[in-house]
CSV table of C-alpha atoms in Angstrom, one decimal:
chain,number,residue,atom,x,y,z
A,787,MET,CA,22.5,105.7,125.5
A,788,PRO,CA,23.5,107.6,122.3
A,789,THR,CA,20.8,109.8,120.7
A,790,THR,CA,19.8,109.5,117.1
A,791,GLN,CA,21.8,112.5,116.2
A,792,GLN,CA,24.9,111.0,117.8
A,793,SER,CA,24.3,107.7,116.0
A,794,VAL,CA,24.1,109.5,112.7
A,795,ARG,CA,27.3,111.4,113.4
A,796,TYR,CA,29.1,108.1,114.3
A,797,LEU,CA,27.9,106.6,111.0
A,798,GLN,CA,29.1,109.7,109.1
A,799,ILE,CA,32.6,109.4,110.8
A,800,VAL,CA,32.8,105.7,110.0
A,801,PHE,CA,31.8,106.4,106.3
A,802,PHE,CA,34.4,109.2,105.8
A,803,VAL,CA,37.1,107.1,107.5
A,804,ALA,CA,36.4,104.2,105.2
A,805,VAL,CA,36.5,106.4,102.2
A,806,PHE,CA,39.8,108.0,103.4
A,807,MET,CA,41.3,104.6,104.0
A,808,TYR,CA,40.2,103.3,100.5
A,809,PHE,CA,41.7,106.3,98.6
A,810,THR,CA,44.9,106.5,100.6
A,811,GLN,CA,45.6,102.8,100.8
A,812,SER,CA,49.0,103.1,99.1
A,813,ILE,CA,50.3,104.8,102.2
A,814,THR,CA,47.9,103.8,105.0
A,815,ILE,CA,48.4,100.0,104.3
A,816,PRO,CA,52.2,100.1,104.9
A,817,MET,CA,51.6,102.4,107.8
A,818,ALA,CA,49.2,99.9,109.4
A,819,PHE,CA,51.5,97.0,108.8
A,820,GLY,CA,54.4,99.1,110.3
A,821,LEU,CA,52.2,99.8,113.4
A,822,LEU,CA,51.4,96.1,113.6
A,823,VAL,CA,55.1,95.1,113.5
A,824,ALA,CA,56.0,97.9,115.9
A,825,ILE,CA,53.5,96.7,118.5
A,826,VAL,CA,54.6,93.1,118.2
A,827,MET,CA,58.3,94.0,118.6
A,828,ALA,CA,57.7,96.7,121.3
A,829,PRO,CA,58.1,94.4,124.3
A,830,PHE,CA,61.4,93.0,122.8
A,831,CYS,CA,62.6,96.5,122.1
A,832,GLN,CA,61.8,97.6,125.7
A,833,LYS,CA,63.6,94.6,127.1
A,834,LEU,CA,66.8,95.5,125.1
A,835,GLU,CA,66.5,99.1,126.3
A,836,ARG,CA,66.3,97.8,129.9
A,837,TRP,CA,69.6,96.0,129.3
A,838,LYS,CA,71.1,99.4,128.5
A,839,TRP,CA,71.0,99.1,124.7
A,840,PRO,CA,70.6,102.5,122.9
A,841,ARG,CA,67.1,102.8,121.5
A,842,SER,CA,68.4,103.1,117.9
A,843,LEU,CA,70.4,99.9,118.3
A,844,ALA,CA,67.4,98.0,119.9
A,845,ILE,CA,65.2,99.1,117.0
A,846,THR,CA,67.8,97.9,114.5
A,847,ALA,CA,67.9,94.5,116.3
A,848,CYS,CA,64.1,94.2,116.0
A,849,LEU,CA,64.2,95.1,112.3
A,850,ALA,CA,67.0,92.6,111.8
A,851,ILE,CA,64.8,89.8,113.3
A,852,VAL,CA,61.9,90.8,111.0
A,853,PHE,CA,64.3,90.9,108.0
A,854,LEU,CA,65.6,87.4,108.8
A,855,ILE,CA,62.0,86.0,108.9
A,856,VAL,CA,61.1,87.7,105.6
A,857,ALA,CA,64.4,86.5,104.1
A,858,ALA,CA,63.6,82.9,105.2
A,859,LEU,CA,60.2,83.1,103.5
A,860,VAL,CA,61.7,84.5,100.3
A,861,THR,CA,64.4,81.8,100.3
A,862,LEU,CA,61.7,79.1,100.7
A,863,LEU,CA,59.8,80.7,97.8
A,864,VAL,CA,62.8,80.8,95.5
A,865,TRP,CA,63.7,77.2,96.4
A,866,GLN,CA,60.2,76.0,95.6
A,867,LEU,CA,60.3,77.8,92.2
A,868,ASP,CA,63.8,76.3,91.5
A,869,GLU,CA,62.6,72.8,92.3
A,870,PHE,CA,59.5,73.2,90.1
A,871,GLN,CA,61.7,74.5,87.2
A,872,LYS,CA,63.7,71.3,87.4
A,873,GLU,CA,60.5,69.3,86.8
A,874,VAL,CA,59.3,71.4,83.8
A,875,PRO,CA,61.0,69.2,81.1
A,876,LYS,CA,59.4,66.1,82.7
A,877,ILE,CA,56.0,67.8,82.9
A,878,THR,CA,56.3,68.9,79.2
A,879,THR,CA,57.1,65.3,78.2
A,880,LYS,CA,54.3,63.9,80.3
A,881,PHE,CA,51.9,66.4,78.8
A,882,LYS,CA,52.8,65.4,75.3
A,883,GLU,CA,52.4,61.7,76.2
A,884,ASN,CA,49.0,62.3,77.8
A,885,TRP,CA,47.6,64.9,75.3
A,886,PRO,CA,45.8,62.2,73.2
A,887,GLN,CA,44.1,61.0,76.4
A,888,ILE,CA,43.2,64.5,77.5
A,889,GLN,CA,41.9,65.2,74.0
A,890,GLU,CA,39.8,62.1,74.0
A,891,TRP,CA,38.3,63.0,77.3
A,892,LEU,CA,37.5,66.5,76.2
A,893,GLN,CA,35.9,65.3,73.0
A,894,PHE,CA,33.7,62.8,75.0
A,895,ARG,CA,32.9,65.2,77.9
A,896,PHE,CA,32.2,68.4,76.0
A,897,HIS,CA,31.4,66.9,72.5
A,898,LEU,CA,34.3,68.7,70.9
A,899,THR,CA,35.9,67.6,67.6
A,900,GLU,CA,39.6,67.3,67.0
A,901,LYS,CA,39.5,70.3,64.7
A,902,MET,CA,37.7,72.4,67.3
A,903,LEU,CA,40.4,71.5,69.9
A,904,ASP,CA,43.2,72.4,67.5
A,905,ASN,CA,41.6,75.7,66.7
A,906,TRP,CA,41.2,76.4,70.5
A,907,LEU,CA,44.9,75.7,71.1
A,908,ILE,CA,45.9,78.0,68.2
A,909,LYS,CA,43.6,80.8,69.5
A,910,THR,CA,44.8,80.3,73.1
A,911,GLY,CA,48.4,80.5,72.0
A,912,SER,CA,47.9,83.7,69.9
A,913,GLU,CA,45.9,85.4,72.7
A,914,ALA,CA,48.5,84.5,75.3
A,915,GLY,CA,51.1,86.1,73.1
A,916,SER,CA,49.1,89.2,72.7
A,917,LYS,CA,48.6,89.5,76.4
A,918,ILE,CA,52.2,89.2,77.4
A,919,GLY,CA,52.5,92.9,77.4
A,920,ALA,CA,49.6,93.3,79.9
A,921,VAL,CA,51.1,90.5,82.1
A,922,LEU,CA,54.5,92.2,82.1
A,923,VAL,CA,52.9,95.5,83.1
A,924,GLY,CA,51.0,93.8,85.8
A,925,THR,CA,54.1,92.1,87.1
A,926,PHE,CA,56.0,95.4,87.0
A,927,ASN,CA,53.2,97.1,89.0
A,928,ILE,CA,53.2,94.3,91.6
A,929,THR,CA,57.0,94.3,91.9
A,930,ALA,CA,57.1,98.1,92.3
A,931,ASN,CA,54.4,97.9,95.0
A,932,LEU,CA,56.2,95.2,96.9
A,933,LEU,CA,59.5,97.2,96.7
A,934,PHE,CA,57.7,100.3,98.0
A,935,ASN,CA,56.1,98.4,100.9
A,936,ALA,CA,59.5,96.7,101.6
A,937,PHE,CA,60.9,100.2,102.2
A,938,MET,CA,57.9,101.9,103.9
A,939,ILE,CA,56.9,99.2,106.4
A,940,PRO,CA,60.4,99.0,108.1
A,941,LEU,CA,60.5,102.8,108.0
A,942,PHE,CA,57.1,103.2,109.8
A,943,THR,CA,58.0,100.4,112.2
A,944,ALA,CA,61.2,102.2,113.2
A,945,LEU,CA,59.4,105.5,113.6
A,946,PHE,CA,56.6,104.1,115.7
A,947,LEU,CA,59.2,102.3,118.0
A,948,TYR,CA,61.4,105.3,118.3
A,949,TYR,CA,58.6,107.8,119.0
A,950,ARG,CA,56.4,105.5,121.1
A,951,GLY,CA,57.0,107.7,124.2
A,952,LEU,CA,56.0,110.8,122.4
A,953,ILE,CA,52.9,109.1,121.0
A,954,MET,CA,51.9,108.0,124.6
A,955,LYS,CA,52.4,111.6,125.9
A,956,PHE,CA,50.2,112.9,123.1
A,957,LEU,CA,47.4,110.5,124.0
A,958,TYR,CA,47.7,111.4,127.7
A,959,GLU,CA,47.4,115.1,126.9
A,960,LEU,CA,44.7,114.5,124.4
A,961,PHE,CA,42.4,112.7,126.8
A,962,GLY,CA,43.4,114.6,129.9
A,963,GLU,CA,45.2,113.7,133.1
A,964,SER,CA,42.1,112.2,134.7
A,965,ASN,CA,42.0,109.6,132.0
A,966,GLN,CA,45.7,108.7,132.1
A,967,LYS,CA,45.1,105.3,133.7
A,968,LEU,CA,42.4,104.5,131.2
A,969,VAL,CA,44.6,105.4,128.2
A,970,TYR,CA,47.4,103.2,129.6
A,971,SER,CA,45.0,100.3,130.2
A,972,VAL,CA,43.7,100.5,126.6
A,973,THR,CA,47.2,100.8,125.0
A,974,HIS,CA,48.4,97.9,127.2
A,975,GLN,CA,45.5,95.7,126.1
A,976,THR,CA,46.0,96.7,122.5
A,977,VAL,CA,49.6,95.4,122.6
A,978,GLN,CA,48.3,92.2,124.2
A,979,THR,CA,45.6,92.0,121.4
A,980,TYR,CA,48.3,92.0,118.7
A,981,HIS,CA,50.3,89.4,120.5
A,982,ASN,CA,47.2,87.2,120.6
A,983,TYR,CA,46.7,87.9,116.9
A,984,ILE,CA,50.2,86.6,116.0
A,985,LYS,CA,49.6,83.6,118.2
A,986,GLY,CA,46.3,83.0,116.4
A,987,LEU,CA,48.0,83.2,113.0
A,988,LEU,CA,50.6,80.6,114.1
A,989,LEU,CA,47.7,78.3,115.0
A,990,VAL,CA,46.0,78.9,111.7
A,991,TYR,CA,49.2,78.0,109.7
A,992,LEU,CA,49.7,75.0,111.8
A,993,SER,CA,46.1,73.8,111.2
A,994,VAL,CA,46.4,74.5,107.5
A,995,GLY,CA,49.7,72.6,107.3
A,996,ILE,CA,48.1,69.6,109.0
A,997,LEU,CA,45.1,69.6,106.7
A,998,ASN,CA,47.2,70.0,103.6
A,999,SER,CA,49.4,67.1,104.7
A,1000,ILE,CA,46.4,64.8,105.5
A,1001,GLY,CA,44.8,65.6,102.1
A,1002,LEU,CA,48.0,65.0,100.2
A,1003,ALA,CA,48.7,61.7,102.1
A,1004,ILE,CA,45.2,60.4,101.3
A,1005,ILE,CA,45.8,61.1,97.6
A,1006,GLY,CA,49.2,59.3,97.9
A,1007,ILE,CA,51.6,62.1,97.2
A,1008,GLU,CA,55.2,61.6,98.4
A,1009,TYR,CA,56.5,63.9,101.1
A,1010,ALA,CA,53.0,64.9,102.0
A,1011,ILE,CA,54.0,66.5,105.3
A,1012,LEU,CA,56.8,68.6,103.7
A,1013,PHE,CA,54.6,69.9,100.8
A,1014,GLY,CA,51.7,70.4,103.2
A,1015,PHE,CA,53.6,72.7,105.6
A,1016,ILE,CA,55.6,74.5,102.9
A,1017,THR,CA,52.4,75.4,101.1
A,1018,SER,CA,50.9,76.5,104.5
A,1019,ILE,CA,53.9,78.7,105.3
A,1020,LEU,CA,53.9,80.3,101.8
A,1021,THR,CA,50.3,81.3,102.1
A,1022,ILE,CA,51.7,84.2,104.3
A,1023,ILE,CA,52.6,85.8,100.9
A,1024,PRO,CA,49.4,87.0,99.4
A,1025,TYR,CA,48.3,85.6,95.9
A,1026,VAL,CA,51.8,84.3,94.9
A,1027,GLY,CA,52.5,82.1,98.0
A,1028,ILE,CA,49.7,79.5,97.5
A,1029,MET,CA,50.2,79.2,93.8
A,1030,VAL,CA,54.0,78.7,94.1
A,1031,GLY,CA,53.5,76.3,97.0
A,1032,ALA,CA,51.1,74.2,95.0
A,1033,LEU,CA,53.2,74.0,91.9
A,1034,LEU,CA,55.7,71.3,93.1
A,1035,PRO,CA,53.2,68.8,94.6
A,1036,ILE,CA,51.0,69.2,91.5
A,1037,SER,CA,53.9,68.5,89.2
A,1038,ILE,CA,55.0,65.5,91.4
A,1039,ALA,CA,51.5,64.1,91.1
A,1040,TRP,CA,51.5,64.7,87.4
A,1041,ILE,CA,54.9,62.9,86.9
A,1042,SER,CA,54.3,60.1,89.4
A,1043,TYR,CA,50.9,58.9,88.1
A,1044,ASP,CA,49.6,58.2,84.7
A,1045,SER,CA,46.1,59.6,85.5
A,1046,LEU,CA,45.3,63.3,85.2
A,1047,TRP,CA,43.0,63.0,88.2
A,1048,TYR,CA,45.9,63.0,90.7
A,1049,PRO,CA,47.1,66.6,90.0
A,1050,LEU,CA,43.5,67.7,89.8
A,1051,ALA,CA,43.0,66.1,93.2
A,1052,VAL,CA,46.0,68.0,94.6
A,1053,VAL,CA,44.4,71.3,93.3
A,1054,ALA,CA,41.1,70.2,95.0
A,1055,VAL,CA,42.8,69.5,98.3
A,1056,PHE,CA,44.5,73.0,98.4
A,1057,GLY,CA,41.3,74.6,97.2
A,1058,VAL,CA,39.1,73.0,100.0
A,1059,VAL,CA,41.7,73.7,102.7
A,1060,GLN,CA,42.0,77.4,101.5
A,1061,TYR,CA,38.3,77.8,101.6
A,1062,LEU,CA,38.2,76.3,105.2
A,1063,GLU,CA,41.1,78.5,106.2
A,1064,ALA,CA,39.5,81.7,104.9
A,1065,ASN,CA,35.9,81.1,106.0
A,1066,VAL,CA,36.1,78.8,109.1
A,1067,ILE,CA,39.6,78.3,110.6
A,1068,PHE,CA,40.9,81.9,110.4
A,1069,PRO,CA,37.7,83.6,111.8
A,1070,MET,CA,37.3,81.0,114.6
A,1071,VAL,CA,40.9,80.6,115.7
A,1072,VAL,CA,42.1,84.2,115.3
A,1073,GLY,CA,38.8,85.5,116.5
A,1074,SER,CA,39.0,83.5,119.7
A,1075,GLN,CA,42.5,84.7,120.3
A,1076,LEU,CA,41.3,88.3,119.8
A,1077,LYS,CA,38.2,87.7,121.9
A,1078,VAL,CA,36.0,88.7,118.9
A,1079,ASN,CA,33.1,86.5,118.0
A,1080,THR,CA,33.1,84.6,114.7
A,1081,LEU,CA,30.3,86.7,113.1
A,1082,ALA,CA,32.2,89.9,113.8
A,1083,SER,CA,35.4,88.3,112.6
A,1084,ILE,CA,33.8,87.4,109.2
A,1085,ILE,CA,32.3,90.8,108.9
A,1086,ALA,CA,35.7,92.4,109.6
A,1087,LEU,CA,37.3,90.2,107.0
A,1088,PHE,CA,34.7,91.2,104.4
A,1089,ILE,CA,34.9,94.9,105.1
A,1090,GLY,CA,38.7,94.7,105.1
A,1091,GLY,CA,38.7,92.9,101.8
A,1092,VAL,CA,36.4,95.6,100.3
A,1093,ILE,CA,38.5,98.5,101.5
A,1094,TRP,CA,42.1,97.2,101.4
A,1095,GLY,CA,41.9,93.8,99.6
A,1096,VAL,CA,44.0,91.0,101.0
A,1097,SER,CA,45.9,93.4,103.3
A,1098,GLY,CA,42.6,94.5,104.8
A,1099,MET,CA,41.6,90.9,105.5
A,1100,VAL,CA,44.9,90.6,107.5
A,1101,LEU,CA,44.6,94.0,109.3
A,1102,PHE,CA,40.9,94.5,110.0
A,1103,LEU,CA,40.6,91.6,112.5
A,1104,PRO,CA,43.0,93.2,115.0
A,1105,PHE,CA,41.3,96.5,114.2
A,1106,ALA,CA,38.0,95.0,115.3
A,1107,ALA,CA,39.7,93.6,118.5
A,1108,ILE,CA,41.1,97.1,119.3
A,1109,LEU,CA,37.7,98.6,118.8
A,1110,LYS,CA,36.4,96.0,121.2
A,1111,VAL,CA,39.1,97.0,123.8
A,1112,ILE,CA,38.1,100.7,123.5
A,1113,ALA,CA,34.4,100.0,123.5
A,1114,ASP,CA,34.9,98.0,126.8
A,1115,HIS,CA,36.2,101.2,128.5
A,1116,VAL,CA,33.7,103.7,127.0
A,1117,PRO,CA,30.2,103.4,128.5
A,1118,SER,CA,28.5,105.0,125.5
A,1119,TRP,CA,30.1,102.4,123.2
A,1120,LYS,CA,28.7,99.4,125.1
A,1121,PRO,CA,26.5,98.3,122.2
A,1122,ILE,CA,29.6,97.9,120.0
A,1123,SER,CA,31.3,95.9,122.8
A,1124,THR,CA,28.3,93.6,123.0
A,1125,LEU,CA,28.2,93.1,119.2
A,1126,LEU,CA,31.8,92.2,119.0
A,1127,GLY,CA,32.0,90.1,122.2
A,1128,PRO,CA,31.1,86.4,122.8
A,1129,ALA,CA,27.6,85.1,122.0
A,1130,GLU,CA,25.1,84.9,124.9
A,1131,THR,CA,24.3,81.4,125.9
């Protein structure tokens, strides 16, 4: 059982690691994603090498597969935006036709006069114009960050795959020859953990797609299954994905029905499903695949969000599972293993 002094030391280490991760996230986030992709692709890379492929060619093939998946996502995103752009003239016309109805509802609901609404529109328009510069700067920063990660993640992935033998040798020498079997067991289970993580993510997106489709079908939106699963797939892209995925079904609802409540109902469906996905489906499904209990999964999501934002929410769940694997093999870490493991019945 660890002494009080050891416990304090562990807490200090955890604190300094968290601070380090927070202030170095521009490089540690793409490194962590690169490690994630490398671990997922490692079995395929090893299989190609057993077929006498040169390691560099096997790594190139792995990166090509990842590139094709990302390219498919980007193509889907661009197609969704293009389809929405085609509907913009109809949406504008529809808005002009329904503005008197919207104006009347606002006046009744919030006790606003027509003059107050006109002043609000003028003020909103002028403020929007003044904020264009800030929006452009924000867009530029996001684009630059995406381009940086698009370069760094494949680079780290290739390096981790190429030097995986050297990394294993380093771990063997670090923990001593007597612990070689233990190190191998932990790393093997770590690879299995990440595979389970990807399997859990696929189940999450399948569940979200089904829930989106059911919600849109209940409202009466055409092509509910198509829109439901497209929106689910696009949620892989943080922030932008869900917004772009929702644009087309919202615009279809706006054009197809005379009532404003239909597009609002579409927003409500996606909002409820996203809430369930973040707080119920993701922790339960992915947590069960990673053999981490729901409470620990939610805490990992919260801590990851605080330190690394959305990227942390994606990465910290497998981090918790790896911590569980290590704690299972280290006697002094048994309390951590118990805390992360399944609930006692």
